[in-house]
């Protein structure tokens, strides 16, 4: 916000990720004052809309009308033609999303759901909403890397234990092995930084190579070998099998 610029463009796929305050922050960058101060915005819109008070539908339409002139929204189908997504599963034909949970995952998943059911009784709607988001995040982590939830420092847990308790990680390594047999490269996507490090360790253990990670901590300094572009260029130039991990 402090940077001086002739114009600003905000691009996002999640204008409201957690609360309407996210939307206010975006407009405070591109059109300061349009939605008034955050306190006024909260009093006028957030409180009623987020708690679904009587009449919140009219407020929601008012807000949509107010911001519409500043929004350019396009669907992927309107700007590009993409091939159909292909999902490949293990040898038995099941998709990664259909993998059975490990016993540890089932235990952690049930406990997380039980905690949420208890938290959902809180009379404060803000607390209930926060509990829902926290639970969704935890359930995703349990499905991807249960020891990241069960252990205080999962980076110190032997990688074979991670693989044993995470069917998804084991499935991933099977797919990477097939890619290695074809002499191709693999790009692994995960937004969880802890899981990025676990995948990096698993690839090193199984395939004896160092899979570099590119995330928000990676330098953007132009010309640096450790910068994002430097890491990506090095990955692309290398011949044969390789793995890179992206958020």
XYZ file of C-alpha atoms in Angstrom:
247
model
C 0.000 0.000 0.000
C 2.921 2.341 0.636
C 4.370 1.811 -2.853
C 3.754 4.682 -5.263
C 2.259 3.486 -8.526
C 0.421 4.943 -11.491
C -2.160 2.174 -11.281
C -2.745 -1.062 -9.433
C -4.238 -4.384 -10.478
C -5.297 -7.053 -7.995
C -5.513 -10.641 -9.252
C -6.906 -13.352 -7.000
C -8.919 -16.531 -7.141
C -10.087 -16.065 -3.533
C -11.290 -12.481 -2.946
C -12.975 -13.750 0.221
C -10.801 -16.479 1.691
C -11.690 -16.238 5.371
C -13.859 -13.177 6.044
C -15.134 -10.124 4.185
C -12.171 -8.241 5.645
C -10.113 -9.950 2.901
C -12.262 -8.212 0.293
C -11.949 -4.888 2.095
C -8.142 -5.181 2.123
C -8.029 -5.777 -1.643
C -10.138 -2.711 -2.355
C -8.154 -0.645 0.135
C -5.185 -1.234 -2.215
C -6.819 -0.482 -5.552
C -9.547 1.990 -4.525
C -8.934 3.376 -1.023
C -12.070 4.717 0.589
C -14.529 2.932 -1.696
C -15.625 0.651 1.141
C -14.990 3.273 3.839
C -12.889 2.360 6.885
C -12.620 -1.222 8.080
C -14.629 -0.362 11.200
C -17.439 1.180 9.142
C -17.317 -1.703 6.655
C -17.575 -4.202 9.502
C -20.503 -2.336 11.035
C -22.326 -1.920 7.722
C -21.660 -5.237 5.988
C -19.478 -7.796 7.744
C -21.409 -8.330 10.948
C -24.770 -8.914 9.279
C -23.515 -10.885 6.269
C -21.096 -13.156 8.102
C -23.584 -14.011 10.846
C -26.443 -14.404 8.321
C -28.702 -11.933 10.130
C -32.199 -11.303 8.850
C -31.942 -9.085 5.785
C -28.294 -9.953 5.050
C -29.209 -10.965 1.491
C -30.098 -7.349 0.648
C -26.814 -6.137 2.158
C -24.918 -8.710 0.115
C -26.514 -7.465 -3.098
C -25.725 -3.871 -2.125
C -22.071 -4.802 -1.608
C -21.916 -6.674 -4.915
C -23.354 -3.687 -6.754
C -20.873 -1.322 -5.080
C -17.777 -3.283 -6.152
C -19.012 -4.555 -9.526
C -17.534 -1.680 -11.644
C -14.055 -2.534 -10.329
C -14.229 -6.283 -10.992
C -13.262 -8.113 -14.172
C -14.085 -11.781 -13.781
C -13.376 -14.401 -16.416
C -13.864 -18.151 -16.418
C -11.119 -20.402 -17.752
C -13.464 -21.526 -20.491
C -13.695 -17.934 -21.719
C -9.982 -17.259 -22.054
C -8.310 -20.544 -22.913
C -8.885 -24.081 -24.075
C -7.408 -26.683 -21.775
C -7.281 -30.438 -22.328
C -9.359 -32.573 -20.021
C -7.674 -33.358 -16.710
C -6.367 -36.898 -16.491
C -6.144 -38.574 -13.102
C -3.984 -41.673 -12.843
C -4.273 -44.082 -9.950
C -2.325 -46.996 -8.487
C -2.044 -50.315 -10.382
C -5.428 -51.483 -9.043
C -7.098 -48.623 -10.911
C -8.276 -46.612 -7.882
C -7.586 -42.889 -7.818
C -5.419 -41.201 -5.215
C -8.552 -39.621 -3.713
C -9.963 -43.121 -3.105
C -6.998 -44.480 -1.136
C -8.010 -46.030 2.211
C -6.838 -44.286 5.368
C -4.138 -45.765 7.525
C -5.144 -46.653 11.121
C -3.364 -43.533 12.407
C -5.189 -41.334 9.913
C -8.562 -42.796 10.906
C -7.805 -42.179 14.588
C -6.677 -38.573 14.036
C -9.559 -37.849 11.660
C -12.186 -39.071 14.121
C -10.620 -37.059 16.954
C -10.583 -33.877 14.835
C -14.248 -34.319 13.895
C -15.178 -34.876 17.554
C -13.363 -31.675 18.584
C -15.179 -29.738 15.869
C -18.585 -31.051 16.957
C -17.860 -29.817 20.457
C -16.601 -26.430 19.197
C -19.643 -26.056 16.932
C -21.782 -25.649 20.060
C -20.075 -22.334 20.862
C -22.712 -19.558 20.878
C -20.268 -17.139 19.221
C -20.640 -17.509 15.406
C -17.144 -16.098 14.887
C -15.664 -18.849 17.048
C -17.715 -21.476 15.230
C -16.448 -20.198 11.874
C -12.843 -20.194 13.084
C -13.248 -23.753 14.376
C -14.611 -24.879 11.010
C -11.687 -23.425 9.066
C -9.144 -24.838 11.522
C -10.755 -28.272 11.319
C -10.805 -28.295 7.517
C -7.104 -27.401 7.479
C -6.314 -30.148 9.986
C -8.334 -32.774 8.103
C -6.420 -31.965 4.920
C -3.122 -32.336 6.763
C -4.215 -35.649 8.296
C -5.065 -37.013 4.844
C -1.751 -35.857 3.398
C 0.704 -36.330 6.258
C -0.728 -37.673 9.530
C 2.581 -37.592 11.415
C 2.741 -33.842 10.743
C -0.297 -33.626 13.029
C 0.571 -36.377 15.499
C 4.250 -35.468 16.072
C 5.597 -32.254 17.568
C 8.562 -32.243 15.159
C 7.727 -34.348 12.095
C 11.015 -33.400 10.421
C 12.797 -35.645 12.947
C 10.587 -38.665 12.246
C 12.200 -41.304 9.960
C 10.901 -40.925 6.428
C 9.852 -44.595 6.264
C 7.454 -43.925 9.149
C 5.901 -41.073 7.178
C 5.471 -43.350 4.179
C 4.001 -46.170 6.297
C 1.339 -43.934 7.859
C 0.511 -41.901 4.741
C -1.001 -43.879 1.825
C -0.970 -40.699 -0.244
C 2.785 -40.263 0.178
C 3.342 -43.927 -0.673
C 1.123 -43.494 -3.755
C 3.093 -40.415 -4.801
C 6.381 -42.291 -4.643
C 4.915 -45.056 -6.818
C 3.964 -42.488 -9.446
C 7.402 -40.859 -9.287
C 9.025 -44.285 -9.710
C 7.029 -44.799 -12.890
C 8.088 -41.358 -14.128
C 11.705 -42.270 -13.380
C 11.344 -45.447 -15.454
C 10.224 -43.311 -18.382
C 13.159 -40.938 -17.910
C 10.849 -37.955 -17.441
C 10.570 -35.165 -14.891
C 8.007 -34.803 -12.104
C 6.537 -31.610 -10.636
C 4.977 -32.178 -7.208
C 2.534 -29.582 -5.898
C 1.671 -29.100 -2.235
C 0.950 -25.856 -0.418
C 1.968 -27.221 3.001
C 5.582 -26.319 3.678
C 6.060 -29.123 6.177
C 4.865 -31.610 3.593
C 7.165 -30.067 0.980
C 10.125 -30.943 3.203
C 8.787 -34.455 3.817
C 8.374 -35.063 0.070
C 11.905 -33.738 -0.475
C 13.262 -36.212 2.093
C 11.211 -39.073 0.642
C 12.492 -38.405 -2.875
C 16.080 -38.294 -1.610
C 15.580 -41.551 0.288
C 13.899 -43.473 -2.536
C 15.615 -42.041 -5.606
C 18.884 -40.608 -4.319
C 18.323 -37.137 -5.796
C 17.785 -33.695 -4.291
C 14.372 -32.290 -5.205
C 14.506 -28.521 -4.927
C 11.615 -26.605 -3.373
C 10.232 -23.347 -4.727
C 7.900 -21.495 -2.352
C 7.392 -18.078 -0.791
C 10.767 -18.256 0.953
C 12.684 -18.746 -2.296
C 14.650 -15.678 -3.368
C 13.386 -13.658 -6.330
C 16.741 -11.914 -6.871
C 17.404 -11.808 -10.598
C 20.495 -13.679 -11.752
C 20.902 -15.674 -8.552
C 21.328 -19.437 -8.899
C 19.175 -19.897 -5.776
C 16.371 -17.658 -7.046
C 13.034 -19.016 -8.221
C 13.937 -18.574 -11.854
C 17.404 -20.008 -11.279
C 15.996 -23.154 -9.668
C 13.393 -23.594 -12.416
C 15.931 -23.013 -15.199
C 18.282 -25.568 -13.661
C 15.451 -28.099 -13.401
C 14.440 -27.566 -17.027
C 17.991 -27.751 -18.406
C 18.856 -31.004 -16.653
C 18.370 -34.046 -18.851
C 16.479 -37.146 -17.796
C 14.665 -37.788 -14.533
C 14.229 -35.035 -11.964
C 11.790 -33.781 -9.312
C 10.850 -30.269 -8.258
C 8.378 -29.301 -5.530
C 6.090 -26.281 -5.917
C 3.300 -24.782 -3.800
